[in-house]
GROMACS .gro file of C-alpha atoms in nm:
model
  480
    1MET     CA    1  -1.258   1.628 -14.156
    2SER     CA    2  -0.920   1.778 -14.070
    3ARG     CA    3  -0.805   1.916 -13.700
    4SER     CA    4  -0.579   2.204 -13.644
    5ILE     CA    5  -0.349   2.115 -13.379
    6VAL     CA    6  -0.259   2.377 -13.135
    7ARG     CA    7   0.110   2.421 -13.008
    8GLN     CA    8   0.130   2.321 -12.632
    9SER     CA    9   0.296   2.574 -12.420
   10LYS     CA   10   0.272   2.724 -12.087
   11PHE     CA   11   0.349   3.057 -12.237
   12ARG     CA   12   0.118   3.062 -12.546
   13HIS     CA   13  -0.147   3.303 -12.339
   14VAL     CA   14   0.119   3.552 -12.220
   15PHE     CA   15  -0.008   3.913 -12.247
   16GLY     CA   16   0.140   4.277 -12.159
   17GLN     CA   17  -0.011   4.520 -11.963
   18ALA     CA   18   0.095   4.870 -11.873
   19VAL     CA   19   0.074   4.959 -11.489
   20LYS     CA   20  -0.176   5.223 -11.361
   21THR     CA   21  -0.061   5.585 -11.447
   22ASP     CA   22   0.022   5.654 -11.112
   23GLN     CA   23   0.296   5.377 -11.107
   24THR     CA   24   0.478   5.550 -11.390
   25TYR     CA   25   0.782   5.805 -11.378
   26ASP     CA   26   0.689   6.117 -11.514
   27ASP     CA   27   0.860   6.427 -11.627
   28ILE     CA   28   1.157   6.253 -11.738
   29ARG     CA   29   1.351   6.440 -12.029
   30VAL     CA   30   1.476   6.127 -12.257
   31SER     CA   31   1.789   6.184 -12.435
   32LYS     CA   32   1.788   6.259 -12.797
   33VAL     CA   33   2.099   6.138 -12.947
   34THR     CA   34   2.077   5.964 -13.260
   35TRP     CA   35   2.215   5.607 -13.140
   36ASP     CA   36   2.062   5.304 -13.119
   37SER     CA   37   2.108   5.234 -12.781
   38SER     CA   38   1.816   5.118 -12.554
   39PHE     CA   39   1.878   5.431 -12.325
   40CYS     CA   40   1.746   5.241 -12.014
   41ALA     CA   41   1.888   5.012 -11.796
   42VAL     CA   42   1.677   4.843 -11.467
   43ASN     CA   43   1.775   4.592 -11.176
   44PRO     CA   44   1.567   4.500 -10.873
   45LYS     CA   45   1.681   4.826 -10.713
   46PHE     CA   46   1.711   5.084 -10.978
   47LEU     CA   47   1.596   5.239 -11.270
   48ALA     CA   48   1.840   5.431 -11.487
   49VAL     CA   49   1.773   5.646 -11.778
   50ILE     CA   50   1.993   5.848 -12.016
   51VAL     CA   51   1.872   6.201 -12.024
   52GLU     CA   52   1.913   6.555 -12.173
   53SER     CA   53   2.175   6.754 -12.024
   54SER     CA   54   2.344   7.069 -12.104
   55GLY     CA   55   2.754   7.061 -12.074
   56GLY     CA   56   2.825   6.736 -12.114
   57GLY     CA   57   2.642   6.404 -12.030
   58ALA     CA   58   2.419   6.257 -11.803
   59PHE     CA   59   2.193   5.990 -11.663
   60LEU     CA   60   1.929   5.968 -11.420
   61VAL     CA   61   1.933   5.714 -11.143
   62LEU     CA   62   1.580   5.665 -10.920
   63LEU     CA   63   1.449   5.432 -10.683
   64LEU     CA   64   1.232   5.155 -10.835
   65SER     CA   65   0.993   5.250 -10.530
   66LYS     CA   66   0.993   5.645 -10.670
   67VAL     CA   67   0.723   5.637 -10.886
   68GLY     CA   68   0.525   5.973 -11.016
   69ARG     CA   69   0.685   6.296 -11.103
   70VAL     CA   70   1.072   6.338 -11.100
   71ASP     CA   71   1.141   6.683 -10.966
   72LYS     CA   72   1.320   6.889 -11.224
   73ASN     CA   73   1.613   6.961 -10.979
   74TYR     CA   74   1.647   6.571 -10.891
   75PRO     CA   75   2.054   6.504 -10.875
   76LEU     CA   76   2.186   6.336 -11.186
   77VAL     CA   77   2.474   6.129 -11.246
   78ILE     CA   78   2.743   6.359 -11.420
   79GLY     CA   79   3.100   6.324 -11.503
   80HIS     CA   80   3.100   6.259 -11.870
   81SER     CA   81   3.219   6.560 -12.104
   82GLY     CA   82   3.016   6.433 -12.381
   83PRO     CA   83   2.648   6.257 -12.414
   84VAL     CA   84   2.604   5.924 -12.238
   85LEU     CA   85   2.543   5.677 -12.529
   86ASP     CA   86   2.504   5.305 -12.322
   87ILE     CA   87   2.451   5.228 -11.962
   88ASP     CA   88   2.437   4.853 -11.800
   89TRP     CA   89   2.407   4.760 -11.443
   90CYS     CA   90   2.661   4.503 -11.281
   91PRO     CA   91   2.478   4.182 -11.279
   92HIS     CA   92   2.660   4.110 -10.936
   93ASN     CA   93   2.638   4.422 -10.761
   94ASP     CA   94   2.286   4.620 -10.768
   95ASN     CA   95   2.465   4.918 -10.679
   96ILE     CA   96   2.717   4.957 -10.946
   97LEU     CA   97   2.623   5.090 -11.291
   98ALA     CA   98   2.863   5.120 -11.576
   99SER     CA   99   2.814   5.401 -11.836
  100CYS     CA  100   3.019   5.514 -12.163
  101SER     CA  101   3.019   5.835 -12.371
  102GLU     CA  102   3.102   6.051 -12.654
  103ASP     CA  103   3.383   6.155 -12.472
  104THR     CA  104   3.598   5.796 -12.547
  105THR     CA  105   3.556   5.681 -12.197
  106ALA     CA  106   3.393   5.461 -11.992
  107MET     CA  107   3.303   5.514 -11.612
  108VAL     CA  108   3.191   5.263 -11.320
  109TRP     CA  109   2.968   5.433 -11.056
  110GLN     CA  110   2.871   5.324 -10.708
  111ILE     CA  111   2.524   5.411 -10.653
  112PRO     CA  112   2.393   5.478 -10.301
  113ASP     CA  113   2.083   5.310 -10.178
  114HIS     CA  114   1.947   5.628 -10.076
  115THR     CA  115   1.822   5.958 -10.283
  116PRO     CA  116   2.171   6.149 -10.309
  117SER     CA  117   2.116   6.526 -10.204
  118ARG     CA  118   2.371   6.672 -10.494
  119PRO     CA  119   2.466   6.507 -10.814
  120ILE     CA  120   2.681   6.231 -10.851
  121SER     CA  121   3.006   6.353 -10.991
  122GLU     CA  122   3.279   6.105 -10.888
  123PRO     CA  123   3.297   5.766 -11.079
  124ILE     CA  124   3.479   5.455 -10.875
  125VAL     CA  125   3.681   5.418 -11.209
  126VAL     CA  126   3.724   5.591 -11.528
  127LEU     CA  127   3.827   5.360 -11.810
  128GLU     CA  128   4.061   5.543 -12.072
  129GLY     CA  129   4.145   5.339 -12.401
  130HIS     CA  130   3.945   5.416 -12.691
  131SER     CA  131   4.017   5.694 -12.896
  132LYS     CA  132   3.689   5.774 -13.030
  133ARG     CA  133   3.344   5.755 -12.877
  134VAL     CA  134   3.240   5.461 -12.707
  135GLY     CA  135   2.889   5.319 -12.785
  136ILE     CA  136   2.826   4.954 -12.628
  137ILE     CA  137   2.902   4.852 -12.266
  138LYS     CA  138   2.836   4.519 -12.128
  139TRP     CA  139   2.913   4.338 -11.795
  140HIS     CA  140   3.021   3.976 -11.819
  141PRO     CA  141   2.741   3.730 -11.709
  142THR     CA  142   2.937   3.494 -11.447
  143ALA     CA  143   3.284   3.675 -11.383
  144ARG     CA  144   3.354   3.934 -11.134
  145ASN     CA  145   3.471   4.290 -11.248
  146ILE     CA  146   3.498   4.213 -11.609
  147LEU     CA  147   3.356   4.463 -11.834
  148LEU     CA  148   3.343   4.493 -12.226
  149THR     CA  149   3.320   4.819 -12.420
  150ALA     CA  150   3.349   4.887 -12.791
  151GLY     CA  151   3.383   5.190 -12.974
  152SER     CA  152   3.380   5.368 -13.277
  153ASP     CA  153   3.746   5.314 -13.316
  154ASN     CA  154   3.633   4.964 -13.393
  155LEU     CA  155   3.808   4.816 -13.078
  156ILE     CA  156   3.674   4.596 -12.817
  157ILE     CA  157   3.827   4.617 -12.475
  158ILE     CA  158   3.781   4.391 -12.225
  159TRP     CA  159   3.837   4.521 -11.844
  160ASN     CA  160   3.901   4.432 -11.531
  161VAL     CA  161   3.727   4.701 -11.326
  162GLY     CA  162   3.869   4.599 -11.005
  163THR     CA  163   4.213   4.726 -11.130
  164GLY     CA  164   4.117   4.962 -11.361
  165GLU     CA  165   4.349   4.807 -11.633
  166PRO     CA  166   4.228   4.663 -11.993
  167LEU     CA  167   4.299   4.278 -11.997
  168ILE     CA  168   4.203   4.228 -12.361
  169THR     CA  169   4.183   4.440 -12.686
  170MET     CA  170   4.040   4.292 -13.022
  171ASP     CA  171   4.091   4.494 -13.355
  172ASP     CA  172   3.888   4.237 -13.570
  173HIS     CA  173   3.641   4.455 -13.697
  174PRO     CA  174   3.669   4.689 -14.016
  175ASP     CA  175   3.395   4.921 -13.934
  176LEU     CA  176   3.128   5.013 -13.699
  177ILE     CA  177   3.014   4.769 -13.433
  178TYR     CA  178   2.629   4.762 -13.416
  179ASN     CA  179   2.624   4.535 -13.093
  180VAL     CA  180   2.759   4.288 -12.866
  181SER     CA  181   2.628   3.990 -12.674
  182TRP     CA  182   2.772   3.718 -12.425
  183ASN     CA  183   2.673   3.399 -12.426
  184TYR     CA  184   2.523   3.226 -12.140
  185ASN     CA  185   2.856   3.138 -11.955
  186GLY     CA  186   3.060   3.433 -12.112
  187SER     CA  187   3.307   3.211 -12.301
  188LEU     CA  188   3.234   3.377 -12.625
  189PHE     CA  189   3.039   3.691 -12.758
  190CYS     CA  190   2.851   3.761 -13.071
  191THR     CA  191   2.899   4.079 -13.254
  192THR     CA  192   2.723   4.276 -13.561
  193CYS     CA  193   2.921   4.498 -13.764
  194LYS     CA  194   2.855   4.771 -14.026
  195ASP     CA  195   3.035   4.549 -14.282
  196ARG     CA  196   2.724   4.336 -14.261
  197ARG     CA  197   2.931   4.026 -14.110
  198LEU     CA  198   2.794   3.845 -13.786
  199ARG     CA  199   3.090   3.738 -13.573
  200VAL     CA  200   3.177   3.467 -13.309
  201CYS     CA  201   3.459   3.604 -13.067
  202ASP     CA  202   3.658   3.414 -12.828
  203PRO     CA  203   3.809   3.664 -12.643
  204ARG     CA  204   4.066   3.492 -12.443
  205LYS     CA  205   4.209   3.342 -12.758
  206ASN     CA  206   4.165   3.686 -12.917
  207GLU     CA  207   4.041   3.577 -13.223
  208VAL     CA  208   3.725   3.511 -13.469
  209VAL     CA  209   3.609   3.176 -13.417
  210ALA     CA  210   3.306   3.204 -13.683
  211GLU     CA  211   3.156   3.447 -13.882
  212ARG     CA  212   2.838   3.460 -14.126
  213LEU     CA  213   2.834   3.747 -14.422
  214SER     CA  214   2.479   3.912 -14.478
  215PRO     CA  215   2.281   3.692 -14.228
  216HIS     CA  216   2.007   3.956 -14.373
  217GLU     CA  217   2.053   4.103 -14.702
  218GLY     CA  218   1.958   4.448 -14.593
  219ILE     CA  219   2.204   4.700 -14.532
  220ARG     CA  220   2.029   4.841 -14.252
  221PRO     CA  221   2.166   4.798 -13.848
  222MET     CA  222   2.134   4.434 -13.728
  223ARG     CA  223   2.100   4.310 -13.374
  224ALA     CA  224   2.239   3.945 -13.256
  225ILE     CA  225   2.186   3.773 -12.891
  226PHE     CA  226   2.310   3.452 -12.777
  227THR     CA  227   2.041   3.190 -12.681
  228LYS     CA  228   2.099   2.969 -12.372
  229GLU     CA  229   2.116   2.673 -12.594
  230GLY     CA  230   2.431   2.837 -12.782
  231ASN     CA  231   2.224   2.950 -13.101
  232ILE     CA  232   2.208   3.302 -13.203
  233PHE     CA  233   1.893   3.505 -13.247
  234THR     CA  234   1.911   3.791 -13.483
  235THR     CA  235   1.722   4.095 -13.593
  236GLY     CA  236   1.789   4.297 -13.928
  237PHE     CA  237   1.627   4.372 -14.247
  238THR     CA  238   1.545   4.223 -14.627
  239ARG     CA  239   1.678   4.369 -14.927
  240MET     CA  240   1.332   4.541 -14.965
  241SER     CA  241   1.393   4.681 -14.610
  242GLN     CA  242   1.129   4.449 -14.445
  243ARG     CA  243   1.196   4.356 -14.094
  244GLU     CA  244   1.325   4.004 -14.046
  245LEU     CA  245   1.419   3.759 -13.752
  246GLY     CA  246   1.679   3.470 -13.791
  247LEU     CA  247   1.774   3.198 -13.590
  248TRP     CA  248   2.143   3.058 -13.641
  249ASP     CA  249   2.364   2.768 -13.548
  250PRO     CA  250   2.701   2.927 -13.483
  251THR     CA  251   2.866   2.584 -13.569
  252ASN     CA  252   2.731   2.583 -13.922
  253PHE     CA  253   2.637   2.934 -14.057
  254GLU     CA  254   2.547   2.810 -14.419
  255GLU     CA  255   2.168   2.776 -14.338
  256PRO     CA  256   1.967   2.922 -14.098
  257ILE     CA  257   1.735   2.707 -13.850
  258ALA     CA  258   1.475   2.987 -13.892
  259LEU     CA  259   1.434   3.301 -14.104
  260LEU     CA  260   1.082   3.461 -14.080
  261GLU     CA  261   0.963   3.841 -14.228
  262LEU     CA  262   0.777   4.098 -14.003
  263ASP     CA  263   0.668   4.414 -14.141
  264THR     CA  264   0.831   4.693 -14.318
  265SER     CA  265   0.914   5.000 -14.096
  266ASN     CA  266   1.268   5.178 -14.052
  267GLY     CA  267   1.299   5.107 -13.663
  268VAL     CA  268   1.600   4.856 -13.581
  269LEU     CA  269   1.463   4.586 -13.357
  270LEU     CA  270   1.608   4.560 -13.008
  271PRO     CA  271   1.620   4.207 -12.868
  272PHE     CA  272   1.564   4.144 -12.504
  273TYR     CA  273   1.600   3.768 -12.417
  274ASP     CA  274   1.493   3.564 -12.114
  275PRO     CA  275   1.714   3.277 -12.083
  276ASP     CA  276   1.477   3.111 -11.826
  277THR     CA  277   1.150   3.076 -12.048
  278ASN     CA  278   1.345   3.105 -12.400
  279ILE     CA  279   1.114   3.412 -12.489
  280VAL     CA  280   1.269   3.703 -12.666
  281TYR     CA  281   1.096   4.055 -12.651
  282LEU     CA  282   1.154   4.254 -12.963
  283SER     CA  283   1.129   4.678 -12.930
  284GLY     CA  284   1.172   4.877 -13.215
  285LYS     CA  285   1.240   5.245 -13.180
  286GLY     CA  286   0.971   5.488 -13.290
  287ASP     CA  287   0.740   5.167 -13.267
  288SER     CA  288   0.421   5.155 -13.011
  289SER     CA  289   0.452   4.790 -12.985
  290VAL     CA  290   0.640   4.482 -12.831
  291ARG     CA  291   0.638   4.163 -13.009
  292TYR     CA  292   0.733   3.823 -12.817
  293PHE     CA  293   0.853   3.515 -12.955
  294GLU     CA  294   0.910   3.175 -12.770
  295ILE     CA  295   1.216   2.973 -12.911
  296THR     CA  296   1.218   2.580 -12.896
  297GLU     CA  297   1.396   2.307 -13.065
  298GLU     CA  298   1.047   2.188 -13.260
  299PRO     CA  299   0.981   2.358 -13.629
  300PRO     CA  300   0.940   2.622 -13.712
  301TYR     CA  301   1.155   2.689 -13.392
  302VAL     CA  302   1.060   3.051 -13.337
  303HIS     CA  303   0.707   3.093 -13.256
  304TYR     CA  304   0.489   3.410 -13.267
  305ILE     CA  305   0.331   3.440 -12.892
  306SER     CA  306   0.156   3.786 -12.914
  307THR     CA  307   0.183   4.154 -12.918
  308PHE     CA  308   0.160   4.455 -12.667
  309SER     CA  309   0.031   4.764 -12.834
  310SER     CA  310   0.001   5.114 -12.705
  311LYS     CA  311  -0.084   5.474 -12.843
  312GLU     CA  312   0.248   5.616 -12.807
  313PRO     CA  313   0.594   5.521 -12.988
  314GLN     CA  314   0.887   5.438 -12.766
  315ARG     CA  315   1.226   5.605 -12.746
  316GLY     CA  316   1.406   5.321 -12.564
  317MET     CA  317   1.322   5.021 -12.350
  318GLY     CA  318   1.475   4.862 -12.032
  319PHE     CA  319   1.448   4.499 -11.927
  320MET     CA  320   1.434   4.378 -11.587
  321PRO     CA  321   1.650   4.082 -11.461
  322LYS     CA  322   1.423   3.759 -11.355
  323ARG     CA  323   1.502   3.819 -10.987
  324GLY     CA  324   1.305   4.164 -11.011
  325VAL     CA  325   0.971   4.020 -11.106
  326ASP     CA  326   0.672   3.972 -10.891
  327VAL     CA  327   0.636   3.587 -10.849
  328SER     CA  328   0.291   3.653 -10.651
  329LYS     CA  329   0.136   3.787 -10.972
  330CYS     CA  330   0.303   3.543 -11.228
  331GLU     CA  331   0.490   3.816 -11.400
  332ILE     CA  332   0.744   3.648 -11.616
  333ALA     CA  333   0.909   3.973 -11.761
  334ARG     CA  334   0.891   4.319 -11.684
  335LEU     CA  335   0.989   4.600 -11.957
  336TYR     CA  336   1.016   4.958 -11.918
  337LYS     CA  337   0.934   5.174 -12.193
  338LEU     CA  338   1.054   5.517 -12.239
  339HIS     CA  339   0.801   5.795 -12.373
  340GLU     CA  340   0.918   6.126 -12.475
  341ARG     CA  341   0.863   6.247 -12.118
  342LYS     CA  342   0.831   5.966 -11.913
  343CYS     CA  343   0.889   5.564 -11.843
  344GLU     CA  344   0.616   5.317 -11.804
  345PRO     CA  345   0.649   4.986 -11.675
  346ILE     CA  346   0.482   4.687 -11.838
  347MET     CA  347   0.405   4.374 -11.715
  348MET     CA  348   0.413   4.047 -11.879
  349THR     CA  349   0.219   3.795 -11.709
  350VAL     CA  350   0.077   3.433 -11.738
  351PRO     CA  351  -0.269   3.399 -11.639
  352ARG     CA  352  -0.318   3.121 -11.357
  353LYS     CA  353  -0.588   3.097 -11.093
  354SER     CA  354  -0.396   2.989 -10.820
  355ASP     CA  355  -0.205   3.219 -10.580
  356LEU     CA  356   0.061   2.950 -10.515
  357PHE     CA  357   0.396   2.956 -10.639
  358GLN     CA  358   0.440   2.848 -10.999
  359ASP     CA  359   0.734   2.612 -11.040
  360ASP     CA  360   0.673   2.565 -11.391
  361LEU     CA  361   0.723   2.934 -11.456
  362TYR     CA  362   0.985   2.990 -11.249
  363PRO     CA  363   1.307   2.787 -11.263
  364ASP     CA  364   1.627   2.884 -11.066
  365THR     CA  365   1.740   3.193 -11.202
  366ALA     CA  366   2.072   3.364 -11.226
  367GLY     CA  367   2.153   3.504 -10.881
  368PRO     CA  368   2.378   3.811 -10.769
  369GLU     CA  369   2.679   3.633 -10.654
  370PRO     CA  370   2.957   3.563 -10.936
  371ALA     CA  371   3.076   3.228 -11.039
  372LEU     CA  372   3.433   3.325 -11.141
  373GLU     CA  373   3.690   3.572 -11.031
  374PRO     CA  374   3.888   3.787 -11.307
  375GLU     CA  375   4.187   3.537 -11.278
  376GLU     CA  376   4.002   3.252 -11.315
  377TRP     CA  377   3.816   3.375 -11.638
  378MET     CA  378   4.127   3.469 -11.799
  379ASP     CA  379   4.275   3.138 -11.717
  380ARG     CA  380   4.040   2.983 -11.927
  381ARG     CA  381   3.793   2.856 -11.660
  382ASP     CA  382   3.440   2.874 -11.737
  383ALA     CA  383   3.122   2.868 -11.523
  384ASP     CA  384   2.762   2.899 -11.562
  385PRO     CA  385   2.585   3.173 -11.356
  386LEU     CA  386   2.527   3.053 -11.001
  387LEU     CA  387   2.142   3.001 -10.946
  388VAL     CA  388   1.891   3.098 -10.684
  389SER     CA  389   1.550   2.980 -10.606
  390MET     CA  390   1.245   3.252 -10.696
  391ARG     CA  391   0.998   3.075 -10.445
  392ASP     CA  392   0.989   3.320 -10.185
  393GLY     CA  393   1.065   3.611 -10.424
  394TYR     CA  394   1.424   3.838 -10.427
  395VAL     CA  395   1.515   4.092 -10.177
  396PRO     CA  396   1.810   4.301 -10.298
  397PRO     CA  397   2.086   4.300 -10.029
  398LYS     CA  398   2.237   4.647  -9.909
  399SER     CA  399   2.473   4.823 -10.080
  400ARG     CA  400   2.807   4.646 -10.100
  401GLU     CA  401   3.124   4.889 -10.213
  402LEU     CA  402   3.330   4.798 -10.481
  403LYS     CA  403   3.685   4.797 -10.417
  404VAL     CA  404   3.924   4.930 -10.707
  405ALA     CA  405   4.323   4.840 -10.665
  406LYS     CA  406   4.450   5.072 -10.928
  407LYS     CA  407   4.854   5.017 -11.013
  408ASN     CA  408   5.051   5.315 -11.059
  409VAL     CA  409   4.869   5.481 -11.323
  410LEU     CA  410   5.213   5.659 -11.434
  411ASP     CA  411   5.351   5.301 -11.509
  412THR     CA  412   5.054   5.235 -11.757
  413ARG     CA  413   4.972   5.572 -11.880
  414PRO     CA  414   5.100   5.618 -12.246
  415ALA     CA  415   5.378   5.906 -12.242
  416THR     CA  416   5.215   6.251 -12.408
  417ARG     CA  417   5.374   6.365 -12.724
  418ARG     CA  418   5.631   6.642 -12.646
  419SER     CA  419   5.575   6.611 -12.282
  420MET     CA  420   5.809   6.773 -12.027
  421SER     CA  421   5.857   6.654 -11.654
  422ALA     CA  422   5.714   6.845 -11.367
  423VAL     CA  423   6.096   6.912 -11.242
  424ASP     CA  424   6.214   7.036 -11.535
  425GLY     CA  425   5.903   7.246 -11.617
  426SER     CA  426   5.942   7.393 -11.289
  427ARG     CA  427   6.294   7.484 -11.291
  428LEU     CA  428   6.260   7.623 -11.647
  429LEU     CA  429   5.995   7.850 -11.541
  430LEU     CA  430   6.146   7.963 -11.204
  431SER     CA  431   6.501   8.058 -11.387
  432TYR     CA  432   6.291   8.280 -11.616
  433LEU     CA  433   6.085   8.435 -11.376
  434GLY     CA  434   6.385   8.482 -11.159
  435GLU     CA  435   6.567   8.661 -11.452
  436CYS     CA  436   6.241   8.878 -11.475
  437GLY     CA  437   6.208   9.014 -11.145
  438SER     CA  438   5.919   9.206 -11.219
  439SER     CA  439   5.562   9.179 -11.150
  440SER     CA  440   5.433   9.296 -11.484
  441TYR     CA  441   5.244   9.050 -11.655
  442LEU     CA  442   5.353   9.104 -12.003
  443THR     CA  443   5.707   9.105 -11.906
  444ALA     CA  444   5.652   8.766 -11.747
  445ALA     CA  445   5.456   8.628 -12.066
  446ALA     CA  446   5.767   8.742 -12.239
  447CYS     CA  447   5.976   8.540 -12.021
  448ILE     CA  448   5.806   8.209 -12.024
  449SER     CA  449   5.760   8.236 -12.397
  450PRO     CA  450   6.065   8.036 -12.482
  451VAL     CA  451   5.913   7.740 -12.285
  452PHE     CA  452   5.627   7.747 -12.574
  453HIS     CA  453   5.850   7.874 -12.879
  454GLY     CA  454   5.735   7.723 -13.168
  455GLN     CA  455   5.497   7.479 -12.990
  456LEU     CA  456   5.146   7.470 -12.989
  457TRP     CA  457   4.987   7.501 -12.608
  458PHE     CA  458   4.780   7.178 -12.631
  459GLU     CA  459   5.091   6.973 -12.748
  460TYR     CA  460   5.203   7.005 -12.366
  461GLU     CA  461   5.022   6.805 -12.092
  462LEU     CA  462   4.769   7.024 -11.938
  463PRO     CA  463   4.842   6.986 -11.568
  464TRP     CA  464   5.184   7.089 -11.615
  465LEU     CA  465   5.012   7.415 -11.779
  466TYR     CA  466   4.811   7.454 -11.438
  467GLN     CA  467   5.108   7.439 -11.257
  468TRP     CA  468   5.320   7.677 -11.409
  469ILE     CA  469   5.046   7.922 -11.416
  470ALA     CA  470   5.044   7.895 -11.033
  471LEU     CA  471   5.364   7.957 -11.009
  472ILE     CA  472   5.375   8.261 -11.198
  473TYR     CA  473   5.093   8.370 -10.941
  474HIS     CA  474   5.291   8.290 -10.654
  475LYS     CA  475   5.613   8.454 -10.778
  476PHE     CA  476   5.390   8.795 -10.876
  477GLN     CA  477   5.300   8.773 -10.508
  478ILE     CA  478   5.642   8.767 -10.384
  479ASN     CA  479   5.755   9.018 -10.608
  480ARG     CA  480   5.474   9.253 -10.465
   0.00000   0.00000   0.00000
């Protein structure tokens, strides 16, 4: 008589449970931008959600404790002139958030510990280097102030936020980049691209060190993330448009470690990975469920655990760092599901009878202190995240200000086409107005017309345009 063998795992009975209705965040106008982003970012202090807004891009930042209905006049974070596409909290400072937008810029924001009385419109630093929309933004997991952006210009730029300068620019991708994921210590990152290639990049060598064509045969977008052991977990589609999972060894891309078909659906699966438990949570846009799998070293390597299902489809999903879970309830993960008008936390719990701290569920996890400075990382030093114990829970520290020591912007900004210096522009304008001596707007316009003769207005730098207008007004006031 044969007997089935049940796989031994402490996470075999993990179950998901949505919080009660009074613990959700209601009346949030979640963004309707057609971009495969999670639209949500969360840390132990704050919940940030990209929202609909008129006249540019904005996102909402709430204290985790501010549950219930959100006032329609609640101050937003504004500053982008186009829709916001992605946001990411700094792993080393819970008050620092980065955002990127269709306006070709990325911005870094300091979020106060208290509820602001007015919209936040002044970023700490604006990162300008892309020529098309910026759709991906990722902080480095171990080095201070290192930020990665990827845009529709097919460029990946790595920035030092402390100086506001680009450190590395990579142009190895011939088409749209779907996603980017750092490995555990931040020495490499992997990307998926519209050209159907999975790449492993070494940014400090500025080269692609490994790549695989069509890890999934379908033409729909793929996603890829590094596991703690250095393997790559991918989600994609088969040739028959079935959703598929894969586990790959980047040192040998010929054959997958594991390949698993899921179901037939159009939604791109967004993977969220917990390196402490080796569990990956899969959330598809438009799905009403979250599947989770455990990655092990034994066949079949990717083990299905269970599925959390609800009635309403999700617009996006946020994933709480391990520092933010409740250890007293044996909670090993928390996801924040975006509905059309609200955000609903989902708790992933391992059932235990004891109320004591469970050492086997909570190994030391990545803490808020960086392991490297930007200069050390650029000198090719690598270090794993600095770990902290979860035994007594995690209490977020008070706000720490991010100091930006920008160099002279005029030394680094590229010259604008057919630009005119401030001194030359002012002297030329004053000479024409001096010859005019009239308070007539028409005459004054005729006087300065040689400045723009044969040129288009937008070919001049806009600040000089403002200066000319101010000088015209000042001259007319004297003549009156």
